[in-house]
Amino acid sequence: MTGTVALSTRAAALGGAAPRRSGLLAPRPPMGWNSWNSFATTITEAQARETAAIMASKLLPFGYDIFTVDIQWYEPNASSYEYNTAPVPAMDGYGRLIPAPNRFPSSADGSGFTRLAADVHRMGMKFGIHLMRGIPRLAVKKNLPILGTRYRAADIADTTSICPWNPDMYGVDMRKPGAQAYYDGVFKLYAGWGVDFVKMDDMSRPYDAHAPEIEGAHKAIANTGRPMMLSLSPGETPVIRGGHVREYAQMWRISDDFWDEWAMLEAQFTRLENWNPWRRPGAWPDADMLPLGRLALGKRDTKFTPDEQCTLMTLWSIARSPLIMGGDLRHLDAPTLALLTNRAVLAVNQASTDNQPHFVEDGTRIWSAKPEGAPTDRYLALFNTTDKSKMVGIGLREIGLAGGAAVTDLWSGQELPRTTSRFVQQLPPHGAGLYRLRA
């Protein structure tokens, strides 16, 4: 499902109109599921197909439409959140990573992810994969040819450019002849499989050193002619490089891996505030996946309390971060499903404008936004980041409302008493509220 059809489906799921800027790859924050939080490096084709079917049934009707297989789908012996020190990735004769056939049997005939992607498309969703920056070290060791050129892997590899946490790749020196051709060949292969979304890792640490490869990946995608979204990871892109990153990617991480720890969630407030000026349709600062439900190879459920889970979804929604579920959908419980599929909350994420933080005082965060098509209304998010119950509020004039307002609690759907000059709510520890105010 591509282009206008996909965008119209997303809008219909939220009860809104199709976006005006339909030429953009990501006119609204991307929504989907990613395998990392639940499967680490280990997901198999059978698990992927089972999960995709659940996603299509449970989440797609609410707009979650990008299904992504995360890291090391090419590693036959991947087994955990740790990486093998001497990986032997599956590759073609040009050093391009291909699915490990013992884990993805439909790829054994050399067709890559073609069949899996086609089946995901038939379910009405987009298909995404994870990709490390660079060229496989094994391809350099074998000095494999670069497709369509007289150059070889050793001619373009920068063997000093090494990811500190993953042993699979060397960087590509984009100044070398054959470097762009290598990336062109990689993305041409993946476009041929039907890939719609690429999460590209080790791209921002340090950002300036890797910027040529970011530009090279962007150019390679454009050269395929297929509209593939580019998501950059991990999250050490300096805010000062906001103008560059939003030209070359549709979304980019603003933190390192985000997990279910309150300290990590609290830190995201400041990051989202700092990145807020750089967000625009087609370019989204990404606060990372939603570690909700069953996690970590099935070993545990999220450590976030129910109130913290509400805070997570409220913050990601009002700040318009991409919404990428990370939990194991095979164990999706009713409270988690309800959290992910509240249409009124999702509309804040997908169909709001002028999203902005307001004053910050000890233990308090406040954001507001305008609903699309209703410029006199306001969305208001209140947060209590302390470990005790707290009154949190704001004057209506500070969010652009001159008089009183009718109030709807978007999480519960309940109508609250009309407010006059100031709206205040009692919030639980680490809790949040999300409201629509109608003048």
CSV table of C-alpha atoms in Angstrom, one decimal:
chain,number,residue,atom,x,y,z
A,1,MET,CA,0.0,0.0,0.0
A,2,THR,CA,1.6,3.2,-1.1
A,3,GLY,CA,1.1,6.9,-1.6
A,4,THR,CA,-2.3,8.4,-1.5
A,5,VAL,CA,-4.0,5.1,-0.5
A,6,ALA,CA,-1.9,4.7,2.6
A,7,LEU,CA,-2.3,8.3,3.6
A,8,SER,CA,-6.1,8.2,3.1
A,9,THR,CA,-6.3,5.1,5.2
A,10,ARG,CA,-4.3,6.7,8.1
A,11,ALA,CA,-6.6,9.8,8.0
A,12,ALA,CA,-9.8,7.7,7.9
A,13,ALA,CA,-8.6,5.7,10.9
A,14,LEU,CA,-8.4,8.9,12.8
A,15,GLY,CA,-11.6,10.3,11.5
A,16,GLY,CA,-9.9,13.2,9.7
A,17,ALA,CA,-9.3,14.4,6.1
A,18,ALA,CA,-6.4,13.3,4.0
A,19,PRO,CA,-3.3,15.5,4.5
A,20,ARG,CA,-2.9,18.4,2.2
A,21,ARG,CA,0.9,17.8,1.7
A,22,SER,CA,0.4,14.3,0.2
A,23,GLY,CA,3.6,14.5,-1.8
A,24,LEU,CA,5.7,14.0,1.4
A,25,LEU,CA,6.9,10.6,2.4
A,26,ALA,CA,5.8,11.2,6.0
A,27,PRO,CA,3.3,14.0,6.2
A,28,ARG,CA,2.3,12.8,9.6
A,29,PRO,CA,4.4,11.1,12.3
A,30,PRO,CA,5.0,7.5,11.2
A,31,MET,CA,3.1,4.8,13.2
A,32,GLY,CA,4.0,1.1,13.4
A,33,TRP,CA,5.7,-1.7,15.1
A,34,ASN,CA,9.4,-2.7,15.5
A,35,SER,CA,10.9,-6.0,16.6
A,36,TRP,CA,13.8,-4.7,18.8
A,37,ASN,CA,12.1,-4.3,22.2
A,38,SER,CA,10.5,-7.8,22.1
A,39,PHE,CA,12.8,-9.9,19.9
A,40,ALA,CA,16.2,-8.3,20.0
A,41,THR,CA,18.3,-9.7,17.1
A,42,THR,CA,16.4,-13.0,16.9
A,43,ILE,CA,13.1,-12.6,15.1
A,44,THR,CA,12.3,-15.3,12.6
A,45,GLU,CA,10.1,-15.4,9.5
A,46,ALA,CA,7.4,-17.4,11.4
A,47,GLN,CA,7.4,-14.9,14.3
A,48,ALA,CA,7.3,-12.0,11.9
A,49,ARG,CA,4.3,-13.3,10.0
A,50,GLU,CA,2.5,-14.1,13.2
A,51,THR,CA,3.1,-10.6,14.5
A,52,ALA,CA,2.2,-8.9,11.3
A,53,ALA,CA,-1.1,-10.7,11.2
A,54,ILE,CA,-1.9,-9.5,14.8
A,55,MET,CA,-0.8,-6.0,13.9
A,56,ALA,CA,-3.0,-5.9,10.9
A,57,SER,CA,-6.0,-7.0,13.0
A,58,LYS,CA,-5.4,-5.0,16.2
A,59,LEU,CA,-3.4,-1.9,15.3
A,60,LEU,CA,-3.7,-1.2,11.6
A,61,PRO,CA,-7.3,0.1,12.0
A,62,PHE,CA,-5.9,2.8,14.2
A,63,GLY,CA,-3.2,3.9,11.8
A,64,TYR,CA,-0.2,1.7,12.8
A,65,ASP,CA,0.9,0.7,9.3
A,66,ILE,CA,4.7,0.2,9.3
A,67,PHE,CA,6.0,-3.3,10.2
A,68,THR,CA,9.7,-3.3,10.7
A,69,VAL,CA,12.2,-6.2,11.2
A,70,ASP,CA,15.0,-4.7,13.3
A,71,ILE,CA,18.7,-5.5,13.5
A,72,GLN,CA,20.7,-8.5,12.3
A,73,TRP,CA,18.1,-10.2,10.1
A,74,TYR,CA,21.2,-11.3,8.1
A,75,GLU,CA,23.0,-13.0,11.0
A,76,PRO,CA,22.3,-16.8,11.0
A,77,ASN,CA,23.4,-17.2,14.6
A,78,ALA,CA,21.8,-14.1,16.2
A,79,SER,CA,20.5,-15.1,19.7
A,80,SER,CA,20.1,-12.2,22.1
A,81,TYR,CA,20.6,-8.5,22.8
A,82,GLU,CA,24.4,-9.2,22.5
A,83,TYR,CA,26.2,-9.2,19.1
A,84,ASN,CA,28.4,-12.1,17.9
A,85,THR,CA,32.0,-10.9,18.0
A,86,ALA,CA,32.8,-12.7,14.7
A,87,PRO,CA,29.6,-12.4,12.7
A,88,VAL,CA,29.2,-14.2,9.4
A,89,PRO,CA,26.4,-12.3,7.8
A,90,ALA,CA,24.4,-13.5,4.8
A,91,MET,CA,25.5,-11.5,1.7
A,92,ASP,CA,25.2,-11.6,-2.0
A,93,GLY,CA,28.2,-11.4,-4.3
A,94,TYR,CA,28.3,-7.6,-4.1
A,95,GLY,CA,28.6,-7.3,-0.3
A,96,ARG,CA,24.9,-6.5,0.1
A,97,LEU,CA,23.2,-8.0,3.2
A,98,ILE,CA,20.5,-10.5,2.6
A,99,PRO,CA,18.2,-12.4,5.0
A,100,ALA,CA,19.7,-15.4,6.8
A,101,PRO,CA,17.9,-18.3,5.1
A,102,ASN,CA,17.8,-20.4,8.2
A,103,ARG,CA,15.7,-17.7,9.9
A,104,PHE,CA,13.8,-16.5,6.8
A,105,PRO,CA,13.2,-19.6,4.7
A,106,SER,CA,11.3,-17.7,1.9
A,107,SER,CA,14.6,-16.0,1.1
A,108,ALA,CA,16.5,-19.2,0.4
A,109,ASP,CA,16.0,-18.9,-3.3
A,110,GLY,CA,17.7,-15.6,-3.4
A,111,SER,CA,14.6,-13.4,-3.4
A,112,GLY,CA,15.4,-11.7,-0.1
A,113,PHE,CA,12.4,-10.3,1.7
A,114,THR,CA,10.3,-10.1,-1.5
A,115,ARG,CA,7.7,-12.7,-0.3
A,116,LEU,CA,7.5,-11.4,3.3
A,117,ALA,CA,7.2,-7.8,2.1
A,118,ALA,CA,4.5,-8.8,-0.4
A,119,ASP,CA,2.5,-10.5,2.3
A,120,VAL,CA,2.8,-7.6,4.6
A,121,HIS,CA,1.6,-5.4,1.8
A,122,ARG,CA,-1.3,-7.6,1.2
A,123,MET,CA,-2.3,-7.1,4.8
A,124,GLY,CA,-2.4,-3.4,4.1
A,125,MET,CA,0.8,-2.4,5.7
A,126,LYS,CA,4.3,-1.1,4.8
A,127,PHE,CA,7.4,-3.2,5.2
A,128,GLY,CA,10.5,-1.9,7.0
A,129,ILE,CA,14.0,-3.2,7.8
A,130,HIS,CA,16.9,-2.2,9.9
A,131,LEU,CA,20.3,-1.5,8.3
A,132,MET,CA,23.7,-0.7,9.8
A,133,ARG,CA,25.7,2.1,8.3
A,134,GLY,CA,28.5,1.0,6.0
A,135,ILE,CA,29.7,-2.1,4.3
A,136,PRO,CA,30.0,-5.6,5.9
A,137,ARG,CA,33.5,-6.3,7.2
A,138,LEU,CA,33.3,-9.7,5.7
A,139,ALA,CA,32.7,-8.1,2.3
A,140,VAL,CA,35.9,-6.1,2.8
A,141,LYS,CA,37.8,-9.2,3.9
A,142,LYS,CA,36.7,-11.0,0.7
A,143,ASN,CA,37.2,-7.8,-1.2
A,144,LEU,CA,33.9,-8.3,-3.1
A,145,PRO,CA,33.1,-6.2,-6.2
A,146,ILE,CA,30.9,-3.1,-6.1
A,147,LEU,CA,27.9,-3.6,-8.4
A,148,GLY,CA,28.2,-1.8,-11.7
A,149,THR,CA,31.8,-0.6,-11.1
A,150,ARG,CA,35.4,-1.7,-11.4
A,151,TYR,CA,35.9,-1.0,-7.7
A,152,ARG,CA,35.9,-3.4,-4.8
A,153,ALA,CA,34.9,-3.3,-1.2
A,154,ALA,CA,38.4,-2.5,0.1
A,155,ASP,CA,38.5,0.5,-2.2
A,156,ILE,CA,35.6,2.2,-0.5
A,157,ALA,CA,35.8,1.0,3.1
A,158,ASP,CA,37.0,3.2,5.9
A,159,THR,CA,38.3,0.6,8.3
A,160,THR,CA,38.9,3.3,11.0
A,161,SER,CA,35.2,4.0,11.0
A,162,ILE,CA,33.8,1.3,13.3
A,163,CYS,CA,30.6,1.2,15.3
A,164,PRO,CA,31.5,0.9,19.0
A,165,TRP,CA,28.7,-1.4,19.8
A,166,ASN,CA,28.2,-3.6,16.7
A,167,PRO,CA,30.9,-5.5,14.9
A,168,ASP,CA,29.2,-6.0,11.5
A,169,MET,CA,30.3,-3.1,9.4
A,170,TYR,CA,33.0,-0.7,8.4
A,171,GLY,CA,32.1,2.8,7.4
A,172,VAL,CA,32.1,3.9,3.7
A,173,ASP,CA,34.4,6.7,2.7
A,174,MET,CA,32.0,8.7,0.5
A,175,ARG,CA,35.0,10.6,-1.1
A,176,LYS,CA,36.1,7.4,-2.8
A,177,PRO,CA,35.1,6.3,-6.3
A,178,GLY,CA,32.5,3.5,-6.1
A,179,ALA,CA,31.2,4.6,-2.6
A,180,GLN,CA,27.9,6.1,-3.9
A,181,ALA,CA,27.5,3.2,-6.3
A,182,TYR,CA,27.7,0.8,-3.3
A,183,TYR,CA,24.9,2.5,-1.5
A,184,ASP,CA,23.0,2.8,-4.8
A,185,GLY,CA,23.3,-0.9,-5.2
A,186,VAL,CA,22.2,-1.7,-1.6
A,187,PHE,CA,19.0,0.4,-1.8
A,188,LYS,CA,18.2,-0.8,-5.3
A,189,LEU,CA,18.2,-4.3,-4.0
A,190,TYR,CA,16.0,-3.5,-1.1
A,191,ALA,CA,13.6,-1.4,-3.2
A,192,GLY,CA,13.3,-4.5,-5.4
A,193,TRP,CA,12.2,-6.5,-2.4
A,194,GLY,CA,9.4,-4.0,-1.7
A,195,VAL,CA,10.9,-2.2,1.3
A,196,ASP,CA,9.1,0.9,2.3
A,197,PHE,CA,11.0,2.0,5.4
A,198,VAL,CA,14.7,1.8,6.4
A,199,LYS,CA,15.8,2.3,10.0
A,200,MET,CA,19.5,3.1,9.5
A,201,ASP,CA,21.7,2.7,12.5
A,202,ASP,CA,25.1,4.1,13.7
A,203,MET,CA,24.4,7.3,11.8
A,204,SER,CA,24.8,10.1,14.3
A,205,ARG,CA,27.7,9.3,16.5
A,206,PRO,CA,29.5,11.6,15.7
A,207,TYR,CA,27.0,13.2,13.4
A,208,ASP,CA,29.3,15.4,11.3
A,209,ALA,CA,31.6,12.4,10.5
A,210,HIS,CA,28.7,10.4,9.3
A,211,ALA,CA,26.8,13.1,7.5
A,212,PRO,CA,28.3,12.1,4.1
A,213,GLU,CA,26.8,8.6,4.5
A,214,ILE,CA,23.5,10.1,5.5
A,215,GLU,CA,23.5,12.1,2.3
A,216,GLY,CA,24.6,9.1,0.4
A,217,ALA,CA,21.8,6.9,1.7
A,218,HIS,CA,19.3,9.7,0.9
A,219,LYS,CA,20.6,10.0,-2.6
A,220,ALA,CA,20.6,6.2,-3.1
A,221,ILE,CA,16.9,6.0,-2.0
A,222,ALA,CA,16.0,8.8,-4.5
A,223,ASN,CA,17.9,7.0,-7.2
A,224,THR,CA,15.8,3.8,-6.7
A,225,GLY,CA,12.6,5.7,-7.6
A,226,ARG,CA,10.8,3.9,-4.7
A,227,PRO,CA,9.4,6.1,-1.9
A,228,MET,CA,11.2,4.6,1.0
A,229,MET,CA,11.2,6.4,4.4
A,230,LEU,CA,14.6,6.9,6.1
A,231,SER,CA,14.8,6.7,9.9
A,232,LEU,CA,18.1,7.5,11.5
A,233,SER,CA,19.5,6.0,14.7
A,234,PRO,CA,20.8,6.3,17.5
A,235,GLY,CA,20.0,9.6,19.0
A,236,GLU,CA,23.1,11.8,19.3
A,237,THR,CA,22.3,14.2,16.5
A,238,PRO,CA,23.2,17.6,17.8
A,239,VAL,CA,20.2,20.0,17.8
A,240,ILE,CA,22.4,22.5,15.9
A,241,ARG,CA,22.3,20.0,13.0
A,242,GLY,CA,18.5,20.1,12.8
A,243,GLY,CA,18.5,21.8,9.5
A,244,HIS,CA,20.6,19.2,7.9
A,245,VAL,CA,19.0,16.0,9.3
A,246,ARG,CA,15.5,17.1,8.4
A,247,GLU,CA,16.5,17.5,4.8
A,248,TYR,CA,17.8,14.0,4.5
A,249,ALA,CA,15.6,11.8,6.7
A,250,GLN,CA,11.9,11.5,7.6
A,251,MET,CA,12.6,10.8,11.2
A,252,TRP,CA,15.6,10.7,13.5
A,253,ARG,CA,16.2,9.5,17.0
A,254,ILE,CA,16.8,12.1,19.7
A,255,SER,CA,18.1,9.7,22.4
A,256,ASP,CA,20.0,6.5,22.7
A,257,ASP,CA,17.9,3.4,23.1
A,258,PHE,CA,14.8,4.2,25.1
A,259,TRP,CA,13.6,1.6,27.6
A,260,ASP,CA,11.0,1.3,30.4
A,261,GLU,CA,12.9,3.3,33.1
A,262,TRP,CA,11.3,6.5,34.6
A,263,ALA,CA,14.7,8.4,34.4
A,264,MET,CA,14.8,7.8,30.7
A,265,LEU,CA,11.2,9.0,30.2
A,266,GLU,CA,11.8,12.1,32.3
A,267,ALA,CA,14.9,12.9,30.2
A,268,GLN,CA,12.8,12.8,27.0
A,269,PHE,CA,10.8,15.9,28.1
A,270,THR,CA,13.9,18.2,27.7
A,271,ARG,CA,15.0,16.5,24.4
A,272,LEU,CA,11.5,16.9,22.8
A,273,GLU,CA,11.4,20.5,24.0
A,274,ASN,CA,14.8,21.2,22.4
A,275,TRP,CA,13.9,19.5,19.1
A,276,ASN,CA,10.5,21.1,18.9
A,277,PRO,CA,11.5,24.0,16.5
A,278,TRP,CA,12.9,21.5,14.0
A,279,ARG,CA,9.8,19.4,13.6
A,280,ARG,CA,7.7,19.8,10.4
A,281,PRO,CA,5.5,17.7,8.1
A,282,GLY,CA,7.8,15.1,6.5
A,283,ALA,CA,10.5,15.4,9.2
A,284,TRP,CA,10.0,14.1,12.8
A,285,PRO,CA,12.2,14.1,15.9
A,286,ASP,CA,11.8,10.5,17.2
A,287,ALA,CA,11.7,9.8,20.9
A,288,ASP,CA,12.1,6.1,20.1
A,289,MET,CA,9.9,3.0,20.3
A,290,LEU,CA,7.2,2.5,22.9
A,291,PRO,CA,8.4,-0.2,25.4
A,292,LEU,CA,5.0,-1.4,26.4
A,293,GLY,CA,3.5,-4.8,27.1
A,294,ARG,CA,5.7,-7.9,26.9
A,295,LEU,CA,9.4,-7.1,26.4
A,296,ALA,CA,13.0,-8.5,26.2
A,297,LEU,CA,12.6,-11.9,24.6
A,298,GLY,CA,9.4,-12.5,26.6
A,299,LYS,CA,11.2,-12.3,29.9
A,300,ARG,CA,9.2,-9.5,31.4
A,301,ASP,CA,6.5,-7.0,31.1
A,302,THR,CA,7.1,-3.2,31.0
A,303,LYS,CA,8.3,-1.7,34.2
A,304,PHE,CA,6.4,1.5,33.6
A,305,THR,CA,3.5,1.9,36.0
A,306,PRO,CA,0.0,2.6,34.4
A,307,ASP,CA,0.4,6.3,35.1
A,308,GLU,CA,3.9,6.3,33.5
A,309,GLN,CA,2.5,4.5,30.5
A,310,CYS,CA,-0.1,7.3,30.2
A,311,THR,CA,2.6,9.9,30.5
A,312,LEU,CA,4.6,8.2,27.8
A,313,MET,CA,1.7,8.1,25.3
A,314,THR,CA,0.6,11.6,26.2
A,315,LEU,CA,4.1,13.1,25.7
A,316,TRP,CA,4.8,11.3,22.4
A,317,SER,CA,1.4,12.4,21.2
A,318,ILE,CA,1.5,16.1,22.1
A,319,ALA,CA,5.1,16.4,20.9
A,320,ARG,CA,4.2,14.5,17.7
A,321,SER,CA,6.9,11.9,18.0
A,322,PRO,CA,6.5,8.8,15.7
A,323,LEU,CA,4.5,6.1,17.5
A,324,ILE,CA,6.3,2.8,17.0
A,325,MET,CA,5.1,0.0,19.3
A,326,GLY,CA,7.9,-2.2,20.6
A,327,GLY,CA,6.2,-4.8,22.7
A,328,ASP,CA,5.4,-8.4,21.7
A,329,LEU,CA,2.0,-8.3,20.0
A,330,ARG,CA,1.6,-12.0,20.6
A,331,HIS,CA,1.0,-11.1,24.3
A,332,LEU,CA,-0.9,-7.9,23.7
A,333,ASP,CA,-3.2,-7.3,26.8
A,334,ALA,CA,-6.3,-5.3,26.9
A,335,PRO,CA,-4.9,-2.3,28.9
A,336,THR,CA,-2.0,-1.9,26.5
A,337,LEU,CA,-4.2,-2.2,23.5
A,338,ALA,CA,-6.5,0.5,24.9
A,339,LEU,CA,-3.5,2.7,25.5
A,340,LEU,CA,-2.3,2.4,22.0
A,341,THR,CA,-5.7,2.8,20.3
A,342,ASN,CA,-7.4,5.8,21.9
A,343,ARG,CA,-8.6,7.6,18.8
A,344,ALA,CA,-8.8,11.0,20.5
A,345,VAL,CA,-5.3,10.7,21.8
A,346,LEU,CA,-3.9,9.5,18.4
A,347,ALA,CA,-5.6,12.5,16.7
A,348,VAL,CA,-3.3,14.8,18.8
A,349,ASN,CA,-0.3,13.0,17.5
A,350,GLN,CA,-1.5,12.8,13.9
A,351,ALA,CA,-3.6,16.0,13.4
A,352,SER,CA,-2.4,18.9,15.5
A,353,THR,CA,-0.5,22.1,14.8
A,354,ASP,CA,1.5,24.7,16.8
A,355,ASN,CA,2.6,22.1,19.3
A,356,GLN,CA,4.7,23.8,21.9
A,357,PRO,CA,5.9,23.5,25.5
A,358,HIS,CA,5.1,26.2,28.0
A,359,PHE,CA,6.8,27.2,31.3
A,360,VAL,CA,8.6,24.6,33.3
A,361,GLU,CA,8.5,24.6,37.0
A,362,ASP,CA,9.8,22.0,39.5
A,363,GLY,CA,8.0,18.8,38.7
A,364,THR,CA,5.7,20.2,36.1
A,365,ARG,CA,5.7,20.1,32.3
A,366,ILE,CA,2.9,21.6,30.1
A,367,TRP,CA,2.4,21.4,26.3
A,368,SER,CA,-0.4,22.8,24.1
A,369,ALA,CA,-1.4,22.4,20.4
A,370,LYS,CA,-4.2,23.3,18.1
A,371,PRO,CA,-6.4,20.6,16.5
A,372,GLU,CA,-6.3,20.7,12.7
A,373,GLY,CA,-9.4,22.4,11.4
A,374,ALA,CA,-10.3,24.0,14.7
A,375,PRO,CA,-8.0,26.9,15.4
A,376,THR,CA,-10.0,28.2,18.3
A,377,ASP,CA,-9.7,24.9,20.2
A,378,ARG,CA,-6.7,23.8,22.1
A,379,TYR,CA,-5.1,20.5,23.1
A,380,LEU,CA,-3.5,20.7,26.5
A,381,ALA,CA,-1.1,18.2,28.1
A,382,LEU,CA,-0.3,18.4,31.8
A,383,PHE,CA,2.5,16.4,33.4
A,384,ASN,CA,3.5,15.7,37.0
A,385,THR,CA,7.1,14.4,37.0
A,386,THR,CA,7.3,14.3,40.8
A,387,ASP,CA,6.9,11.2,42.9
A,388,LYS,CA,3.9,12.7,44.8
A,389,SER,CA,0.4,13.8,43.7
A,390,LYS,CA,0.5,17.4,42.5
A,391,MET,CA,-1.8,20.1,41.2
A,392,VAL,CA,-0.8,21.2,37.7
A,393,GLY,CA,-2.4,24.0,35.7
A,394,ILE,CA,-2.1,26.9,33.4
A,395,GLY,CA,-3.9,30.2,32.6
A,396,LEU,CA,-6.1,30.0,29.5
A,397,ARG,CA,-4.6,33.2,28.1
A,398,GLU,CA,-1.2,31.5,28.1
A,399,ILE,CA,-2.5,29.0,25.6
A,400,GLY,CA,-4.3,31.6,23.5
A,401,LEU,CA,-7.8,31.3,24.9
A,402,ALA,CA,-9.3,34.6,26.0
A,403,GLY,CA,-12.5,33.4,27.8
A,404,GLY,CA,-13.7,30.2,29.4
A,405,ALA,CA,-13.7,26.8,27.7
A,406,ALA,CA,-15.5,23.5,27.7
A,407,VAL,CA,-13.2,20.7,28.6
A,408,THR,CA,-13.0,17.0,27.5
A,409,ASP,CA,-10.6,14.5,29.1
A,410,LEU,CA,-9.3,12.7,26.0
A,411,TRP,CA,-8.1,9.7,27.9
A,412,SER,CA,-11.5,9.0,29.6
A,413,GLY,CA,-13.7,10.7,27.1
A,414,GLN,CA,-15.5,12.4,29.9
A,415,GLU,CA,-16.7,16.0,29.8
A,416,LEU,CA,-15.3,18.0,32.7
A,417,PRO,CA,-16.7,21.2,34.3
A,418,ARG,CA,-16.3,24.3,32.2
A,419,THR,CA,-13.2,26.2,33.1
A,420,THR,CA,-12.9,30.0,33.2
A,421,SER,CA,-9.5,31.7,33.6
A,422,ARG,CA,-7.3,28.9,34.6
A,423,PHE,CA,-7.4,25.1,34.1
A,424,VAL,CA,-6.0,23.0,36.9
A,425,GLN,CA,-5.9,19.2,37.6
A,426,GLN,CA,-4.7,17.0,40.3
A,427,LEU,CA,-2.3,14.5,38.8
A,428,PRO,CA,-0.8,11.3,40.3
A,429,PRO,CA,2.9,10.7,40.7
A,430,HIS,CA,4.6,10.5,37.3
A,431,GLY,CA,1.2,11.1,35.8
A,432,ALA,CA,-0.3,13.1,32.9
A,433,GLY,CA,-3.6,14.4,31.6
A,434,LEU,CA,-4.6,15.2,28.0
A,435,TYR,CA,-7.5,17.5,27.3
A,436,ARG,CA,-9.4,19.3,24.5
A,437,LEU,CA,-10.5,22.8,25.4
A,438,ARG,CA,-13.3,24.4,23.3
A,439,ALA,CA,-13.8,28.2,23.6
